[in-house]
């Protein structure tokens, strides 16, 4: 694994975790139960990470 691939992976994880946390917080503040908000955040996190990694691999 090259340094560029490692940096891209860490950036993808960081961005997806931030997106997931924001989505979970917004869902929780809009009135959903905490468990449901956690699932929404997890789904957003996985989707964002998948999209980012797909974009990086398509660019390569």
PDB file of N, CA and C in Angstrom:
ATOM      1  N   UNK A   1       0.844  -1.167   0.000  1.00  0.00           N
ATOM      2  CA  UNK A   1       0.000   0.000   0.000  1.00  0.00           C
ATOM      3  C   UNK A   1       0.893   1.235   0.000  1.00  0.00           C
ATOM      4  N   UNK A   2       0.665   2.101  -0.955  1.00  0.00           N
ATOM      5  CA  UNK A   2       1.483   3.299  -1.060  1.00  0.00           C
ATOM      6  C   UNK A   2       1.006   4.356  -0.071  1.00  0.00           C
ATOM      7  N   UNK A   3       1.824   5.367   0.083  1.00  0.00           N
ATOM      8  CA  UNK A   3       1.478   6.454   0.988  1.00  0.00           C
ATOM      9  C   UNK A   3       0.233   7.186   0.516  1.00  0.00           C
ATOM     10  N   UNK A   4       0.097   7.381  -0.779  1.00  0.00           N
ATOM     11  CA  UNK A   4      -1.074   8.070  -1.318  1.00  0.00           C
ATOM     12  C   UNK A   4      -2.353   7.270  -1.063  1.00  0.00           C
ATOM     13  N   UNK A   5      -2.294   5.960  -1.197  1.00  0.00           N
ATOM     14  CA  UNK A   5      -3.461   5.129  -0.926  1.00  0.00           C
ATOM     15  C   UNK A   5      -3.829   5.170   0.552  1.00  0.00           C
ATOM     16  N   UNK A   6      -2.843   5.171   1.412  1.00  0.00           N
ATOM     17  CA  UNK A   6      -3.095   5.240   2.842  1.00  0.00           C
ATOM     18  C   UNK A   6      -3.724   6.571   3.227  1.00  0.00           C
ATOM     19  N   UNK A   7      -3.211   7.656   2.679  1.00  0.00           N
ATOM     20  CA  UNK A   7      -3.771   8.977   2.957  1.00  0.00           C
ATOM     21  C   UNK A   7      -5.203   9.067   2.429  1.00  0.00           C
ATOM     22  N   UNK A   8      -5.459   8.513   1.254  1.00  0.00           N
ATOM     23  CA  UNK A   8      -6.815   8.523   0.698  1.00  0.00           C
ATOM     24  C   UNK A   8      -7.772   7.720   1.563  1.00  0.00           C
ATOM     25  N   UNK A   9      -7.330   6.586   2.080  1.00  0.00           N
ATOM     26  CA  UNK A   9      -8.162   5.773   2.951  1.00  0.00           C
ATOM     27  C   UNK A   9      -8.468   6.490   4.258  1.00  0.00           C
ATOM     28  N   UNK A  10      -7.474   7.113   4.854  1.00  0.00           N
ATOM     29  CA  UNK A  10      -7.700   7.852   6.095  1.00  0.00           C
ATOM     30  C   UNK A  10      -8.626   9.043   5.878  1.00  0.00           C
ATOM     31  N   UNK A  11      -8.474   9.719   4.760  1.00  0.00           N
ATOM     32  CA  UNK A  11      -9.363  10.836   4.449  1.00  0.00           C
ATOM     33  C   UNK A  11     -10.793  10.360   4.239  1.00  0.00           C
ATOM     34  N   UNK A  12     -10.964   9.223   3.565  1.00  0.00           N
ATOM     35  CA  UNK A  12     -12.302   8.664   3.351  1.00  0.00           C
ATOM     36  C   UNK A  12     -12.950   8.292   4.673  1.00  0.00           C
ATOM     37  N   UNK A  13     -12.196   7.684   5.561  1.00  0.00           N
ATOM     38  CA  UNK A  13     -12.745   7.326   6.869  1.00  0.00           C
ATOM     39  C   UNK A  13     -13.105   8.555   7.687  1.00  0.00           C
ATOM     40  N   UNK A  14     -12.258   9.549   7.647  1.00  0.00           N
ATOM     41  CA  UNK A  14     -12.523  10.772   8.400  1.00  0.00           C
ATOM     42  C   UNK A  14     -13.782  11.480   7.893  1.00  0.00           C
ATOM     43  N   UNK A  15     -13.878  11.621   6.588  1.00  0.00           N
ATOM     44  CA  UNK A  15     -15.048  12.301   6.012  1.00  0.00           C
ATOM     45  C   UNK A  15     -16.314  11.508   6.292  1.00  0.00           C
ATOM     46  N   UNK A  16     -16.264  10.193   6.145  1.00  0.00           N
ATOM     47  CA  UNK A  16     -17.473   9.400   6.343  1.00  0.00           C
ATOM     48  C   UNK A  16     -17.908   9.389   7.803  1.00  0.00           C
ATOM     49  N   UNK A  17     -16.968   9.382   8.731  1.00  0.00           N
ATOM     50  CA  UNK A  17     -17.334   9.442  10.150  1.00  0.00           C
ATOM     51  C   UNK A  17     -17.960  10.786  10.489  1.00  0.00           C
ATOM     52  N   UNK A  18     -17.424  11.863   9.938  1.00  0.00           N
ATOM     53  CA  UNK A  18     -18.020  13.175  10.177  1.00  0.00           C
ATOM     54  C   UNK A  18     -19.433  13.262   9.593  1.00  0.00           C
ATOM     55  N   UNK A  19     -19.630  12.746   8.390  1.00  0.00           N
ATOM     56  CA  UNK A  19     -20.960  12.757   7.772  1.00  0.00           C
ATOM     57  C   UNK A  19     -21.937  11.926   8.600  1.00  0.00           C
ATOM     58  N   UNK A  20     -21.494  10.770   9.065  1.00  0.00           N
ATOM     59  CA  UNK A  20     -22.343   9.914   9.876  1.00  0.00           C
ATOM     60  C   UNK A  20     -22.737  10.558  11.193  1.00  0.00           C
ATOM     61  N   UNK A  21     -21.787  11.197  11.859  1.00  0.00           N
ATOM     62  CA  UNK A  21     -22.088  11.869  13.126  1.00  0.00           C
ATOM     63  C   UNK A  21     -23.054  13.027  12.937  1.00  0.00           C
ATOM     64  N   UNK A  22     -22.864  13.789  11.881  1.00  0.00           N
ATOM     65  CA  UNK A  22     -23.779  14.905  11.617  1.00  0.00           C
ATOM     66  C   UNK A  22     -25.173  14.399  11.293  1.00  0.00           C
ATOM     67  N   UNK A  23     -25.273  13.336  10.489  1.00  0.00           N
ATOM     68  CA  UNK A  23     -26.577  12.774  10.147  1.00  0.00           C
ATOM     69  C   UNK A  23     -27.274  12.220  11.384  1.00  0.00           C
ATOM     70  N   UNK A  24     -26.532  11.539  12.243  1.00  0.00           N
ATOM     71  CA  UNK A  24     -27.127  11.006  13.472  1.00  0.00           C
ATOM     72  C   UNK A  24     -27.583  12.131  14.394  1.00  0.00           C
ATOM     73  N   UNK A  25     -26.799  13.178  14.512  1.00  0.00           N
ATOM     74  CA  UNK A  25     -27.176  14.301  15.373  1.00  0.00           C
ATOM     75  C   UNK A  25     -28.411  15.015  14.842  1.00  0.00           C
ATOM     76  N   UNK A  26     -28.458  15.238  13.542  1.00  0.00           N
ATOM     77  CA  UNK A  26     -29.629  15.907  12.951  1.00  0.00           C
ATOM     78  C   UNK A  26     -30.884  15.046  13.117  1.00  0.00           C
ATOM     79  N   UNK A  27     -30.743  13.744  12.910  1.00  0.00           N
ATOM     80  CA  UNK A  27     -31.894  12.848  13.079  1.00  0.00           C
ATOM     81  C   UNK A  27     -32.355  12.827  14.528  1.00  0.00           C
ATOM     82  N   UNK A  28     -31.418  12.806  15.455  1.00  0.00           N
ATOM     83  CA  UNK A  28     -31.766  12.785  16.869  1.00  0.00           C
ATOM     84  C   UNK A  28     -32.443  14.074  17.298  1.00  0.00           C
ATOM     85  N   UNK A  29     -31.918  15.216  16.811  1.00  0.00           N
ATOM     86  CA  UNK A  29     -32.507  16.505  17.177  1.00  0.00           C
ATOM     87  C   UNK A  29     -33.860  16.738  16.513  1.00  0.00           C
ATOM     88  N   UNK A  30     -34.140  16.029  15.430  1.00  0.00           N
ATOM     89  CA  UNK A  30     -35.439  16.204  14.773  1.00  0.00           C
ATOM     90  C   UNK A  30     -36.515  15.332  15.399  1.00  0.00           C
ATOM     91  N   UNK A  31     -36.166  14.516  16.392  1.00  0.00           N
ATOM     92  CA  UNK A  31     -37.176  13.822  17.154  1.00  0.00           C
ATOM     93  C   UNK A  31     -37.174  12.311  17.065  1.00  0.00           C
ATOM     94  N   UNK A  32     -36.240  11.712  16.370  1.00  0.00           N
ATOM     95  CA  UNK A  32     -36.196  10.254  16.312  1.00  0.00           C
ATOM     96  C   UNK A  32     -35.543   9.716  17.589  1.00  0.00           C
ATOM     97  N   UNK A  33     -35.780   8.458  17.861  1.00  0.00           N
ATOM     98  CA  UNK A  33     -35.171   7.831  19.034  1.00  0.00           C
ATOM     99  C   UNK A  33     -33.666   7.692  18.810  1.00  0.00           C
ATOM    100  N   UNK A  34     -32.888   7.643  19.900  1.00  0.00           N
ATOM    101  CA  UNK A  34     -31.420   7.553  19.753  1.00  0.00           C
ATOM    102  C   UNK A  34     -30.957   6.324  18.967  1.00  0.00           C
ATOM    103  N   UNK A  35     -31.615   5.185  19.151  1.00  0.00           N
ATOM    104  CA  UNK A  35     -31.194   3.984  18.412  1.00  0.00           C
ATOM    105  C   UNK A  35     -31.428   4.155  16.919  1.00  0.00           C
ATOM    106  N   UNK A  36     -32.544   4.751  16.557  1.00  0.00           N
ATOM    107  CA  UNK A  36     -32.832   4.992  15.143  1.00  0.00           C
ATOM    108  C   UNK A  36     -31.860   6.018  14.558  1.00  0.00           C
ATOM    109  N   UNK A  37     -31.561   7.052  15.338  1.00  0.00           N
ATOM    110  CA  UNK A  37     -30.596   8.057  14.882  1.00  0.00           C
ATOM    111  C   UNK A  37     -29.219   7.435  14.672  1.00  0.00           C
ATOM    112  N   UNK A  38     -28.846   6.491  15.551  1.00  0.00           N
ATOM    113  CA  UNK A  38     -27.568   5.796  15.411  1.00  0.00           C
ATOM    114  C   UNK A  38     -27.533   4.973  14.127  1.00  0.00           C
ATOM    115  N   UNK A  39     -28.633   4.304  13.810  1.00  0.00           N
ATOM    116  CA  UNK A  39     -28.699   3.524  12.569  1.00  0.00           C
ATOM    117  C   UNK A  39     -28.648   4.431  11.339  1.00  0.00           C
ATOM    118  N   UNK A  40     -29.305   5.572  11.407  1.00  0.00           N
ATOM    119  CA  UNK A  40     -29.259   6.527  10.298  1.00  0.00           C
ATOM    120  C   UNK A  40     -27.829   7.026  10.095  1.00  0.00           C
ATOM    121  N   UNK A  41     -27.154   7.337  11.180  1.00  0.00           N
ATOM    122  CA  UNK A  41     -25.767   7.785  11.094  1.00  0.00           C
ATOM    123  C   UNK A  41     -24.850   6.717  10.545  1.00  0.00           C
ATOM    124  N   UNK A  42     -25.062   5.479  10.960  1.00  0.00           N
ATOM    125  CA  UNK A  42     -24.249   4.378  10.437  1.00  0.00           C
ATOM    126  C   UNK A  42     -24.457   4.156   8.958  1.00  0.00           C
ATOM    127  N   UNK A  43     -25.703   4.257   8.509  1.00  0.00           N
ATOM    128  CA  UNK A  43     -25.991   4.125   7.078  1.00  0.00           C
ATOM    129  C   UNK A  43     -25.367   5.246   6.278  1.00  0.00           C
ATOM    130  N   UNK A  44     -25.433   6.445   6.810  1.00  0.00           N
ATOM    131  CA  UNK A  44     -24.812   7.585   6.131  1.00  0.00           C
ATOM    132  C   UNK A  44     -23.295   7.439   6.082  1.00  0.00           C
ATOM    133  N   UNK A  45     -22.732   6.938   7.154  1.00  0.00           N
ATOM    134  CA  UNK A  45     -21.280   6.733   7.220  1.00  0.00           C
ATOM    135  C   UNK A  45     -20.831   5.719   6.169  1.00  0.00           C
ATOM    136  N   UNK A  46     -21.521   4.597   6.077  1.00  0.00           N
ATOM    137  CA  UNK A  46     -21.174   3.573   5.089  1.00  0.00           C
ATOM    138  C   UNK A  46     -21.347   4.053   3.666  1.00  0.00           C
ATOM    139  N   UNK A  47     -22.417   4.782   3.419  1.00  0.00           N
ATOM    140  CA  UNK A  47     -22.665   5.300   2.074  1.00  0.00           C
ATOM    141  C   UNK A  47     -21.610   6.316   1.669  1.00  0.00           C
ATOM    142  N   UNK A  48     -21.290   7.230   2.572  1.00  0.00           N
ATOM    143  CA  UNK A  48     -20.279   8.248   2.256  1.00  0.00           C
ATOM    144  C   UNK A  48     -18.918   7.613   2.004  1.00  0.00           C
ATOM    145  N   UNK A  49     -18.553   6.628   2.812  1.00  0.00           N
ATOM    146  CA  UNK A  49     -17.259   5.959   2.626  1.00  0.00           C
ATOM    147  C   UNK A  49     -17.230   5.208   1.296  1.00  0.00           C
ATOM    148  N   UNK A  50     -18.308   4.515   0.975  1.00  0.00           N
ATOM    149  CA  UNK A  50     -18.377   3.791  -0.297  1.00  0.00           C
ATOM    150  C   UNK A  50     -18.298   4.711  -1.495  1.00  0.00           C
ATOM    151  N   UNK A  51     -19.020   5.824  -1.445  1.00  0.00           N
ATOM    152  CA  UNK A  51     -18.983   6.783  -2.553  1.00  0.00           C
ATOM    153  C   UNK A  51     -17.602   7.415  -2.707  1.00  0.00           C
ATOM    154  N   UNK A  52     -16.979   7.753  -1.596  1.00  0.00           N
ATOM    155  CA  UNK A  52     -15.659   8.385  -1.657  1.00  0.00           C
ATOM    156  C   UNK A  52     -14.632   7.414  -2.227  1.00  0.00           C
ATOM    157  N   UNK A  53     -14.638   6.180  -1.741  1.00  0.00           N
ATOM    158  CA  UNK A  53     -13.665   5.200  -2.233  1.00  0.00           C
ATOM    159  C   UNK A  53     -13.920   4.842  -3.688  1.00  0.00           C
ATOM    160  N   UNK A  54     -15.198   4.817  -4.111  1.00  0.00           N
ATOM    161  CA  UNK A  54     -15.492   4.566  -5.515  1.00  0.00           C
ATOM    162  C   UNK A  54     -14.990   5.714  -6.387  1.00  0.00           C
ATOM    163  N   UNK A  55     -15.135   6.936  -5.903  1.00  0.00           N
ATOM    164  CA  UNK A  55     -14.646   8.079  -6.671  1.00  0.00           C
ATOM    165  C   UNK A  55     -13.131   8.064  -6.773  1.00  0.00           C
ATOM    166  N   UNK A  56     -12.461   7.722  -5.687  1.00  0.00           N
ATOM    167  CA  UNK A  56     -10.997   7.671  -5.713  1.00  0.00           C
ATOM    168  C   UNK A  56     -10.508   6.584  -6.662  1.00  0.00           C
ATOM    169  N   UNK A  57     -11.153   5.420  -6.614  1.00  0.00           N
ATOM    170  CA  UNK A  57     -10.707   4.339  -7.491  1.00  0.00           C
ATOM    171  C   UNK A  57     -11.045   4.621  -8.960  1.00  0.00           C
ATOM    172  N   UNK A  58     -12.124   5.353  -9.213  1.00  0.00           N
ATOM    173  CA  UNK A  58     -12.438   5.723 -10.595  1.00  0.00           C
ATOM    174  C   UNK A  58     -11.456   6.768 -11.120  1.00  0.00           C
ATOM    175  N   UNK A  59     -10.993   7.632 -10.229  1.00  0.00           N
ATOM    176  CA  UNK A  59     -10.026   8.652 -10.625  1.00  0.00           C
ATOM    177  C   UNK A  59      -8.686   8.030 -10.956  1.00  0.00           C
ATOM    178  N   UNK A  60      -8.305   6.983 -10.254  1.00  0.00           N
ATOM    179  CA  UNK A  60      -7.040   6.324 -10.475  1.00  0.00           C
ATOM    180  C   UNK A  60      -7.098   5.654 -11.805  1.00  0.00           C
TER     181      UNK A  60
END
